[in-house]
Coordinates of C-alpha atoms in Angstrom, one line a residue:
X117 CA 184.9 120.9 0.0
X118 CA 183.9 124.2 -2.0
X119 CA 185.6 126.0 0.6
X120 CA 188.7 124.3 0.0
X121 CA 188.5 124.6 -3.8
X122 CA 187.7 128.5 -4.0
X123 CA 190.9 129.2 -1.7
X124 CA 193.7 126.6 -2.9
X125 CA 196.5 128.9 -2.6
X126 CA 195.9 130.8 0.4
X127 CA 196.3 130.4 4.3
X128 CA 196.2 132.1 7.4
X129 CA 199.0 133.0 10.0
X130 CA 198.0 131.1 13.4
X131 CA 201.5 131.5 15.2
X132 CA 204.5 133.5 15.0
X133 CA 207.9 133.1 17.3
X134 CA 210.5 135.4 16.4
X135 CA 210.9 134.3 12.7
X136 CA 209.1 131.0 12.8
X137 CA 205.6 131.5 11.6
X138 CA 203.0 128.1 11.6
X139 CA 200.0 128.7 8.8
X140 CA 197.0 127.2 8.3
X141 CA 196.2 126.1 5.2
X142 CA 192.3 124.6 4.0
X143 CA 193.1 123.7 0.7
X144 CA 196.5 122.5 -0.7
X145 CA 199.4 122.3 1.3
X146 CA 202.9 124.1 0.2
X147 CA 205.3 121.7 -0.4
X148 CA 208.6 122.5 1.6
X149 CA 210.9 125.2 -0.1
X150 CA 207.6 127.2 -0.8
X151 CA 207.7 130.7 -1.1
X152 CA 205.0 132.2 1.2
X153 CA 204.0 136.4 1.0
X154 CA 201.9 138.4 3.1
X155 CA 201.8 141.8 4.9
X156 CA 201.3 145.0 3.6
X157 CA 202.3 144.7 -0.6
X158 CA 203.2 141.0 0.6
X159 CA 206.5 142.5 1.8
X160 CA 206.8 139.7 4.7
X161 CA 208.5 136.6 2.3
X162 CA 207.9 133.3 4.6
X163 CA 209.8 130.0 3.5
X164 CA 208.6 126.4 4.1
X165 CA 210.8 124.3 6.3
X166 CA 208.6 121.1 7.8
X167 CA 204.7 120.6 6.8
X168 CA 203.7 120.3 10.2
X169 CA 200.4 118.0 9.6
X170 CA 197.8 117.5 6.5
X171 CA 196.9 121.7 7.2
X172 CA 199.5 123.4 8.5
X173 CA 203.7 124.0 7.5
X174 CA 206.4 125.7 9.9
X175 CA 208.6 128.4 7.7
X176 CA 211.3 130.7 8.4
X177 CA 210.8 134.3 8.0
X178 CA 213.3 135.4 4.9
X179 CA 212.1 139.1 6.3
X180 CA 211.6 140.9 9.4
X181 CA 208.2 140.1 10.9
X182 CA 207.3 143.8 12.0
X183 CA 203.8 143.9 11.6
X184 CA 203.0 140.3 11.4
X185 CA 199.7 139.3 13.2
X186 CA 197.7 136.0 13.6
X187 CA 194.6 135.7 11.1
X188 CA 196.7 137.5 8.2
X189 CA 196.1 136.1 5.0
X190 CA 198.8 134.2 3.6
X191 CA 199.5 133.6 -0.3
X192 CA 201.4 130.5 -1.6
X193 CA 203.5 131.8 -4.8
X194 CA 204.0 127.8 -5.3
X195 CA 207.3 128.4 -6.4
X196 CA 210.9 128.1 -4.3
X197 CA 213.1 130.8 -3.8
X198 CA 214.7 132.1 -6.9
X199 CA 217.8 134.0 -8.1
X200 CA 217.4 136.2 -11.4
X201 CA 220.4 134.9 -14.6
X202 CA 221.6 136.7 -17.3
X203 CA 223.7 138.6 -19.1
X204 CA 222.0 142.0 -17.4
X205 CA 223.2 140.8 -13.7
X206 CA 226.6 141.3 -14.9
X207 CA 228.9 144.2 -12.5
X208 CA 225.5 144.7 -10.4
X209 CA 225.0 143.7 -6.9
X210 CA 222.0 142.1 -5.5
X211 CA 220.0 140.6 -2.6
X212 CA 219.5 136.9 -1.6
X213 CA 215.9 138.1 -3.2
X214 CA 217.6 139.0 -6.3
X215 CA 216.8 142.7 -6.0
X216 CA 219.7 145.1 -7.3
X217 CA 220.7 146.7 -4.0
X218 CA 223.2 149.2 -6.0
X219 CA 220.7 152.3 -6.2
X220 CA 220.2 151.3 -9.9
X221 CA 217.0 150.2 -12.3
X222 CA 216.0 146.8 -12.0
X223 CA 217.9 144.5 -14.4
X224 CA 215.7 143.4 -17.2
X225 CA 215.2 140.6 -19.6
X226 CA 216.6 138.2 -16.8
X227 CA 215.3 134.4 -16.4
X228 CA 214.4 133.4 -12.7
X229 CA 215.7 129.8 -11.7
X230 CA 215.4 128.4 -8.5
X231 CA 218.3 128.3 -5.6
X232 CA 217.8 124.5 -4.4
X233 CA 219.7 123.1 -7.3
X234 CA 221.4 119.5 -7.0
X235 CA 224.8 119.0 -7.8
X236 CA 226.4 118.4 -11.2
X237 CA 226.2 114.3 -11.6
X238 CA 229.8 112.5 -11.6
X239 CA 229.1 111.7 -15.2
X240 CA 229.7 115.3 -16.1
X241 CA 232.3 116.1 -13.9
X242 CA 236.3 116.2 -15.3
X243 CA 238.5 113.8 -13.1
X244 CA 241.5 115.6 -14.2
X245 CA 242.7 117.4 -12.1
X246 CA 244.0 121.1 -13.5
X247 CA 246.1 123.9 -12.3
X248 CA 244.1 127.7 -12.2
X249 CA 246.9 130.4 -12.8
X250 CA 246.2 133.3 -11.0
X251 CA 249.1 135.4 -12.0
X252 CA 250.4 135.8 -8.6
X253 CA 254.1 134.6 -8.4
X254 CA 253.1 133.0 -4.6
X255 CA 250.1 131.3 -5.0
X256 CA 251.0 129.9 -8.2
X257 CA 254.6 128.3 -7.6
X258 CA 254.0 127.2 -3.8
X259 CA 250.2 126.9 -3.5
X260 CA 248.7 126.6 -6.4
X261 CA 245.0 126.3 -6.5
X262 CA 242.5 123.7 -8.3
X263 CA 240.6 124.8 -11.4
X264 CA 237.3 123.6 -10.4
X265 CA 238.7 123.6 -6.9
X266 CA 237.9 125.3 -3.2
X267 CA 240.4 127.2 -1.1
X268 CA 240.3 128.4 2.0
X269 CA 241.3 131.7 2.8
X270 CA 242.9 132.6 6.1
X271 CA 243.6 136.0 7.7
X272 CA 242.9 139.0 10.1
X273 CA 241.7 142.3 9.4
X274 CA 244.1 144.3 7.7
X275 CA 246.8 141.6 6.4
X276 CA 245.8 142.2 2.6
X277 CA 242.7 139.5 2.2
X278 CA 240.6 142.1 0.3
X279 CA 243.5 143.1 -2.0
X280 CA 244.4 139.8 -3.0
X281 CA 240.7 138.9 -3.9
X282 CA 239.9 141.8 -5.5
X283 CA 243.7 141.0 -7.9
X284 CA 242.3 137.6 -8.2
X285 CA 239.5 139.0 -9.8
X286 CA 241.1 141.6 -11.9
X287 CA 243.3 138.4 -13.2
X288 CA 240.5 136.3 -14.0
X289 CA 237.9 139.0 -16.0
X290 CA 241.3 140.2 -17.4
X291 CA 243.7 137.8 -18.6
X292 CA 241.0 134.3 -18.7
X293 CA 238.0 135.7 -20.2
X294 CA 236.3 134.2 -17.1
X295 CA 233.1 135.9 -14.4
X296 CA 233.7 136.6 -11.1
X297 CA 231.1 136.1 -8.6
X298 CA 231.3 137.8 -4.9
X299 CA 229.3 136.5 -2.4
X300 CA 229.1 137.8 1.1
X301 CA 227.5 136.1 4.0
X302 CA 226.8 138.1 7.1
X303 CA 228.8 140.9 5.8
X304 CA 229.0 144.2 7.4
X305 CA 227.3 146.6 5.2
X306 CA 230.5 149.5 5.3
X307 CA 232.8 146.2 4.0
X308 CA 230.6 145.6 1.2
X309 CA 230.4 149.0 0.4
X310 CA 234.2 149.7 0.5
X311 CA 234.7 146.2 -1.8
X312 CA 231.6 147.7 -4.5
X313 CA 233.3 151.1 -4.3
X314 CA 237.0 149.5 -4.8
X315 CA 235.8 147.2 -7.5
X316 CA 234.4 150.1 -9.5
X317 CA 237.9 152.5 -9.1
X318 CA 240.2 148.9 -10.2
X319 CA 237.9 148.4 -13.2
X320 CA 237.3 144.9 -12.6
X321 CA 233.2 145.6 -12.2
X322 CA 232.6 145.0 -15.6
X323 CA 232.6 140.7 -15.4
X324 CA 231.6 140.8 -11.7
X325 CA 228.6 140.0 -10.0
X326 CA 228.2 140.4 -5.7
X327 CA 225.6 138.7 -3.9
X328 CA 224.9 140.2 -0.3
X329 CA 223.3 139.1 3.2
X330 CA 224.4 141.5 5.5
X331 CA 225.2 140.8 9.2
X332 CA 221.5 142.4 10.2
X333 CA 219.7 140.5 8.2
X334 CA 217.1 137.4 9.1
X335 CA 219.2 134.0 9.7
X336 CA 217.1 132.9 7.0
X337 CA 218.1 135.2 4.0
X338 CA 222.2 134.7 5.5
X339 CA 221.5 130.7 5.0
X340 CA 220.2 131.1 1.4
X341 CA 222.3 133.9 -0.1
X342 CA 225.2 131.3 -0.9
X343 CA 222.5 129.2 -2.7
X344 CA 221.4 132.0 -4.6
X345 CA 224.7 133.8 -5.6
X346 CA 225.9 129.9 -6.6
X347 CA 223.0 129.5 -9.2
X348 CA 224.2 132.7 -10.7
X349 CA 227.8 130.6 -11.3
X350 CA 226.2 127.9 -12.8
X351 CA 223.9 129.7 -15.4
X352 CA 227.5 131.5 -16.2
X353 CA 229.6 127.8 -16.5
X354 CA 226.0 125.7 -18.0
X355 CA 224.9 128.2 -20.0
X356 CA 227.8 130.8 -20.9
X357 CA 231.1 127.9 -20.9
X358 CA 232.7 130.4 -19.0
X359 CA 235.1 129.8 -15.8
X360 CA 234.0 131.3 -12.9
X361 CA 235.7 132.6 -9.9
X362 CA 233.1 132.3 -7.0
X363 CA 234.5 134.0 -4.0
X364 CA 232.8 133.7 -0.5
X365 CA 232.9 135.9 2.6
X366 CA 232.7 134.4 5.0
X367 CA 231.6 130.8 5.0
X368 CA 231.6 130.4 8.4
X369 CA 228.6 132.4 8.6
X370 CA 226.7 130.4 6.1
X371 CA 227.2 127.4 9.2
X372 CA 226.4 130.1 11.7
X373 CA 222.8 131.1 9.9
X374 CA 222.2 127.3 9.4
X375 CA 222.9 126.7 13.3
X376 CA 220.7 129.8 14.2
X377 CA 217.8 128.4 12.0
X378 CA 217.8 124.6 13.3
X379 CA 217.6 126.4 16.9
X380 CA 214.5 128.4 15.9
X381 CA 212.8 125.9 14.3
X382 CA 213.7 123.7 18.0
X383 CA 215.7 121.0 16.5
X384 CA 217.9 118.9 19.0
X385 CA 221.7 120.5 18.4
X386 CA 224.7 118.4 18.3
X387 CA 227.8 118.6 19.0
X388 CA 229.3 122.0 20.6
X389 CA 225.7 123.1 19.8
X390 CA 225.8 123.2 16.2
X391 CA 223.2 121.5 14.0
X392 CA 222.7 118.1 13.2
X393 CA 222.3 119.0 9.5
X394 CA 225.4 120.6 9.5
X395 CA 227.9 118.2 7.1
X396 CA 224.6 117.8 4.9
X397 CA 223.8 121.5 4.3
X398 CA 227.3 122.6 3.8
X399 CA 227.9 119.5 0.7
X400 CA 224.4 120.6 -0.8
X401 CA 226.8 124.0 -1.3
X402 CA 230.0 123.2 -1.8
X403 CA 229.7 119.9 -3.7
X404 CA 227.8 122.5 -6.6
X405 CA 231.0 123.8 -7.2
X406 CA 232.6 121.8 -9.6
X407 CA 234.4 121.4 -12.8
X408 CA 232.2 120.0 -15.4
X409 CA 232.7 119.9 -19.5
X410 CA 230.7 122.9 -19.5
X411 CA 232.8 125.3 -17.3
X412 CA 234.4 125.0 -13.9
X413 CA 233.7 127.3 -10.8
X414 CA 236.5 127.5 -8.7
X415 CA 235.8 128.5 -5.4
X416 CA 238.1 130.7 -3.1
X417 CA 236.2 131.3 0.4
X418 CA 237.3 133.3 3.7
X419 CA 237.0 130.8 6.0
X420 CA 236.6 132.1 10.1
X421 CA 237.8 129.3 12.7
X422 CA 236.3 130.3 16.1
X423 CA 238.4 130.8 18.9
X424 CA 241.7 129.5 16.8
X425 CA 240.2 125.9 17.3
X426 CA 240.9 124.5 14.3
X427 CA 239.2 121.2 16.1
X428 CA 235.8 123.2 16.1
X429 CA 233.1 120.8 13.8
X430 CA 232.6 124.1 11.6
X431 CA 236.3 124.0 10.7
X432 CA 236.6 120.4 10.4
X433 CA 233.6 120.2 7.8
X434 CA 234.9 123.2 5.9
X435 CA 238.5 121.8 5.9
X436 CA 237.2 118.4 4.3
X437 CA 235.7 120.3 1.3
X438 CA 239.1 122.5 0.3
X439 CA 242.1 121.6 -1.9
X440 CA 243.8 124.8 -0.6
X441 CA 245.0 126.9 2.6
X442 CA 246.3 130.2 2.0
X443 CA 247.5 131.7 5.2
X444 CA 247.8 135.3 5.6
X445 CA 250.6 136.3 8.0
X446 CA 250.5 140.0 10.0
X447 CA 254.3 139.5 10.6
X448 CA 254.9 140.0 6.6
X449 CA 252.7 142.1 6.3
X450 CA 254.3 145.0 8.5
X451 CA 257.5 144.0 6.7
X452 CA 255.6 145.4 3.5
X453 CA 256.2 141.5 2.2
X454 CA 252.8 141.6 -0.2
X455 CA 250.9 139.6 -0.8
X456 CA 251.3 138.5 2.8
X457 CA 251.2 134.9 2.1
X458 CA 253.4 132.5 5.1
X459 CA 254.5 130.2 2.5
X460 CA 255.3 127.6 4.8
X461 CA 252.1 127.7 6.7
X462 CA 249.6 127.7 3.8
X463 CA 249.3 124.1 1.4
X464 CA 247.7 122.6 -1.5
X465 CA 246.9 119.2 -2.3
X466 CA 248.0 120.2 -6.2
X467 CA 251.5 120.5 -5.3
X468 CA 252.5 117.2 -6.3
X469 CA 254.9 116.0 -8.6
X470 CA 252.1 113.7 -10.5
X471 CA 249.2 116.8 -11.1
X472 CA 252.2 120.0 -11.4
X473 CA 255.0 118.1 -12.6
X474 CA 258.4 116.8 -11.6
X475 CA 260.2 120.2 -12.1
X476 CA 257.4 122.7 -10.7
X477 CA 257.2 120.1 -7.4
X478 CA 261.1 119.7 -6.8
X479 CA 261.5 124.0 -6.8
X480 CA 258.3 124.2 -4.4
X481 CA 260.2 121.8 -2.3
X482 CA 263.6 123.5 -2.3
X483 CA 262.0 126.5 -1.8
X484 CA 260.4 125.2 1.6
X485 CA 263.3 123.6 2.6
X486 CA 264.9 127.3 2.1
X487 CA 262.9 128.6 3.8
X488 CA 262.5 126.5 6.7
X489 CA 266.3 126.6 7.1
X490 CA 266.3 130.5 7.1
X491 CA 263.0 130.3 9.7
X492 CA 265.9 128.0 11.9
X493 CA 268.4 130.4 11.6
X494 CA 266.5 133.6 12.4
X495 CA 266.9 133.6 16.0
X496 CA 270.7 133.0 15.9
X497 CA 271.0 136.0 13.6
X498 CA 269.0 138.5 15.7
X499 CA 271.1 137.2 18.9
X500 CA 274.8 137.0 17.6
X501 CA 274.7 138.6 13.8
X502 CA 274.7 137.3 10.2
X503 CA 278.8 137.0 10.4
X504 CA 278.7 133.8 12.9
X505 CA 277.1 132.2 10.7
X506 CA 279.0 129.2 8.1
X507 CA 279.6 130.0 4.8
X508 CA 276.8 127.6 4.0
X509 CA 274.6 129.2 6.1
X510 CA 275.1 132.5 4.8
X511 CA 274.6 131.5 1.3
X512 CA 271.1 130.1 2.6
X513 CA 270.1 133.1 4.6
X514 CA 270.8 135.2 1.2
X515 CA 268.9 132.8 -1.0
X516 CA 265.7 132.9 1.3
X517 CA 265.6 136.5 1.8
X518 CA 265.5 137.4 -2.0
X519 CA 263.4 134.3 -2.5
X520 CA 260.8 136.1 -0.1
X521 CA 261.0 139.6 -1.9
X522 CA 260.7 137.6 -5.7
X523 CA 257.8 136.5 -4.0
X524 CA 255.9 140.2 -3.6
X525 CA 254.2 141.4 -6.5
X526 CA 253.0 145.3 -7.1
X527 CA 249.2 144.6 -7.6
X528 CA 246.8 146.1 -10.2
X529 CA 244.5 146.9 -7.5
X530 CA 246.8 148.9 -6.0
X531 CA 248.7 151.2 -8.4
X532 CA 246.4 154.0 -7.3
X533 CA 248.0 153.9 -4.1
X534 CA 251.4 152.1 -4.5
X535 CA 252.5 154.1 -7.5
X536 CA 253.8 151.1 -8.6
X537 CA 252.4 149.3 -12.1
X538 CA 250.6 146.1 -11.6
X539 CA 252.3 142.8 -12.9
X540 CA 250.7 139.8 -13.5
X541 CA 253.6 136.9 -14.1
X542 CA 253.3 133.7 -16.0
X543 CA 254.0 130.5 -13.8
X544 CA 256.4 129.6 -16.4
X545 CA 258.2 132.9 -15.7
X546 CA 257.6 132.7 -11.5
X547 CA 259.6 129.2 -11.7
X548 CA 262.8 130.7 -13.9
X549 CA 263.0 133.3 -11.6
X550 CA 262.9 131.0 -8.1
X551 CA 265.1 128.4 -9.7
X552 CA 268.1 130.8 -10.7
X553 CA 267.9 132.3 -7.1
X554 CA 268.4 128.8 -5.7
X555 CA 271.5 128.7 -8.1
X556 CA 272.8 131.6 -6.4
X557 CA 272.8 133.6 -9.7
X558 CA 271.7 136.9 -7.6
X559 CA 273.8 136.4 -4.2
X560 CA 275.4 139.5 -5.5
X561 CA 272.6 141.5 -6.6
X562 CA 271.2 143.7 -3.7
X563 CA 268.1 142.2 -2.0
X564 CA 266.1 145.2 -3.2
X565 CA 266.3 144.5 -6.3
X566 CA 264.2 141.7 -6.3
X567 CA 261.5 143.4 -4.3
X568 CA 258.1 144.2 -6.2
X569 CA 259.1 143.1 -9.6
X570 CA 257.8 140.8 -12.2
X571 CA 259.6 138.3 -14.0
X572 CA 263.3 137.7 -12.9
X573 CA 264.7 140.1 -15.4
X574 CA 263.3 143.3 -14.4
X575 CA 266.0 142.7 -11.0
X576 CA 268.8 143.7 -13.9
X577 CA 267.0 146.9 -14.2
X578 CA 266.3 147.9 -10.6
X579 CA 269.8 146.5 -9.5
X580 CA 272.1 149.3 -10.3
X581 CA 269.4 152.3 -8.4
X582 CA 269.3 149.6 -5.6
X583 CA 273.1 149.1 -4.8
X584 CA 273.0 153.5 -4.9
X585 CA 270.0 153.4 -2.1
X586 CA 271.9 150.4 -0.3
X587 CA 274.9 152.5 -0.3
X588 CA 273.2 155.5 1.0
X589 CA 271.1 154.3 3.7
X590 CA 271.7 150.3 4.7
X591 CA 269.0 150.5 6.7
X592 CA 266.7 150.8 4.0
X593 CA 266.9 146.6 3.2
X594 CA 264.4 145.8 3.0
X595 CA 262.2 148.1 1.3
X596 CA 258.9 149.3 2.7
X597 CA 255.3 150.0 0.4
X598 CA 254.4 153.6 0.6
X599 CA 252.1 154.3 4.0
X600 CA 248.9 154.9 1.4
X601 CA 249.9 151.1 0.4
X602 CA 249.9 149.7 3.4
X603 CA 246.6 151.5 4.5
X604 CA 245.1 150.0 1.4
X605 CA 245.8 146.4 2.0

């Protein structure tokens, strides 16, 4: 019994597979969540999953195990994981650990709170349901996203995903006062370099903080570093009553470490050999993100669907949690249509007439019904010309082609490369502008004009150099982005 008492918080290693580790403990058993340390400077961080019996408890290795041996001493911190909150945190980047990863001083006068946080109670959650503005004429008149809200993100390399993130986030800091948070899970470490480095040249660093578990790391750091970068939001919505944009890449992966972790630790898999657990871990992380009287975090999250199965249990879970899709589309992309949104493809449960009102919901609806036409129509045009069409037709095919070029926007986060000045456009502005195309008030204004503009009247300005360029080369409608913009999106 002295034994016991002398050595509460200490235990030794007595098995290790891969990155499950079993330790005997004598005197008082870690309670699961536990941080565990041991190795040389206690650089091996261990983390409690099952208590095994009344001495010994099964953890996951948050670390690489090089070096790990049976008989090591093992120390319990008695404490969970924990992510650092401040004010310091802000426009660094970090570790699921909470160690700055961005070759700068450790941030100081930070508080330490733990990552296993329970959801904000219904009681101080806002059943409202509110619109976030982005500033992007797309998103905000045909999918517009939830404050307080998820939505998925859709798209391939090199369609423009990381451009339209990094705007969002140059709107939000910007224009709403608001924090943006980037997490990335199983990232490769040259994409979050290039998104730190891109950040920093678009100015938008300064209200940002990135969270990173890159693709080499443990399965068990890659399950936690969504936790960790999600308690950062919350200190900045409970504590700061700011909005907060919490951006996720990829969660997919955050399924795939859980799935990787349930098989180490031997649990029976379920369907399509996914875990069990699956539909409870991935609440206990989206259901934190919430609006509240406080703040709201609204969520925007990359969102991998394996093998274009959008019947695969990861995407079905993920797909119950989101208020938004926003599809990226290659095919507009090459046609230098940015930000490559397929309008009729992507959705959002806010574009109804009761939450965005009766006039926002009936131009959303003409414009899909334009727009579906045109989509009808396309094949007949590339086969026998626009001139066989009807007059009616016509008038639609116009309508729907400078619809789709109001619909770019020149992007803050890519003047450097576009040469063309950002714009960020009200949705008040976005709707005038759609509406008065659908009255065919610009049939006679040259497609051009509308392309990679703001608000509806800067297409008086471009129109007159745009009927000269028409005039000089036809074959320049539509327009193409520079080859430096292209590369950059």
């Amino acid at each position: 019994m002295s034994d016991e008492h002398a050595i509460p918080h200490t235990g030794s290693v007595i098995s290790i597979r891969g990155s499950v580790v079993d330790v005997l403990f004598l005197g008082r058993l870690p309670s699961v969540f536990s941080i565990l340390r041991c190795g040389t400077n206690e650089s091996i961080v261990i983390e409690v999953m099952e208590q095994l019996d009344e001495r010994r408890v099964r953890g996951i290795a948050l670390t690489v195990t090089q070096g790990l041996a049976r008989g090591m001493l093992v120390r319990d911190t008695g404490t969970p994981l924990r992510a650092p909150v401040g004010k310091t945190i802000i426009s660094r980047m970090f570790d699921v650990f909470g160690h700055a990863i961005d070759r700068q001083a450790e941030p100081v006068d930070t508080n330490w709170r733990t990552v296993h946080r329970a959801p904000p109670p219904m009681s101080d959650r806002l059943t409202k349901s509110e619109i976030f503005q982005t500033g992007i004429k797309a998103i905000d008149v045909l999918v517009p996203l939830e404050r307080g809200g998820k939505a998925g993100l859709f798209g391939g390399a090199g369609v423009g995903k990381t451009v339209l993130l990094t705007e969002m986030i140059h709107n939000m800091i910007g224009h709403q006062k608001g924090m943006s948070i980037f997490c990335g899970i199983g990232e490769r470490c040259r994409e979050g370099e290039e998104l730190y480095s891109g950040m920093k040249d678009a100015g938008v660093l300064k209200d940002t903080v990135m969270v990173y578990g890159q693709m080499n790391e443990p399965p068990g750091a890659r399950f936690r570093v969504g936790q960790a970068a999600l308690t950062m939001a919350e200190y900045f919505r409970d504590d700061e009553h700011r909005d907060v944009l919490f951006l996720v890449d990829n969660i997919f992966r955050f399924i795939q470490a859980g799935m990787e972790v349930s098989g180490l630790l031997g649990q029976m898999p379920s369907r399509l050999g996914y875990q069990s657990t699956m539909g409870t871990e991935l609440s206990g992380l989206e259901e934190r993100i919430a609006n509240t009287r406080a703040g709201a975090i609204t969520s925007i999250q990359a969102v991998y669907v394996p093998a274009d199965d959008l019947t695969d249990p990861a995407a079905e879970h993920v797909f119950g949690h989101l208020s938004a899709s926003l599809v990226l589309s290659r095919k507009r992309a090459s046609e230098g249509l940015y930000p490559a949104i397929d309008l009729l493809q992507s959705n959002s449960a806010m574009a109804t007439a009761a939450i965005a009102g009766e006039r926002h919901y009936g131009v959303a609806q003409q414009i899909r019904k334009t727009l579906a036409e045109y989509e009808a129509l396309k094949d007949i045009v590339a086969m026998l010309g626009l001139d066989q069409l009807s007059p009616a037709d016509r008038l639609t095919v116009g309508r729907a082609r400078r619809l789709e070029r109001f619909l770019t926007q020149p992007f803050f986060a890519t003047e450097q490369f576009s040469g063309l000045k950002g714009k960020q456009v009200s949705l008040e502005d976005a709707l005038d502008g759609c509406e008065r195309i659908l009255r065919d008030e610009f049939k006679d204004v040259p497609e051009s004009a509308l392309y990679m503009i703001g608000a509806i009247g800067e297409a008086k300005k471009t129109a007159p150099k745009a009927k000269q360029e028409t005039k000089a080369n036809p074959a320049s409608v539509p327009p193409r982005i520079s080859a430096e913009a292209a590369h950059a999106a």
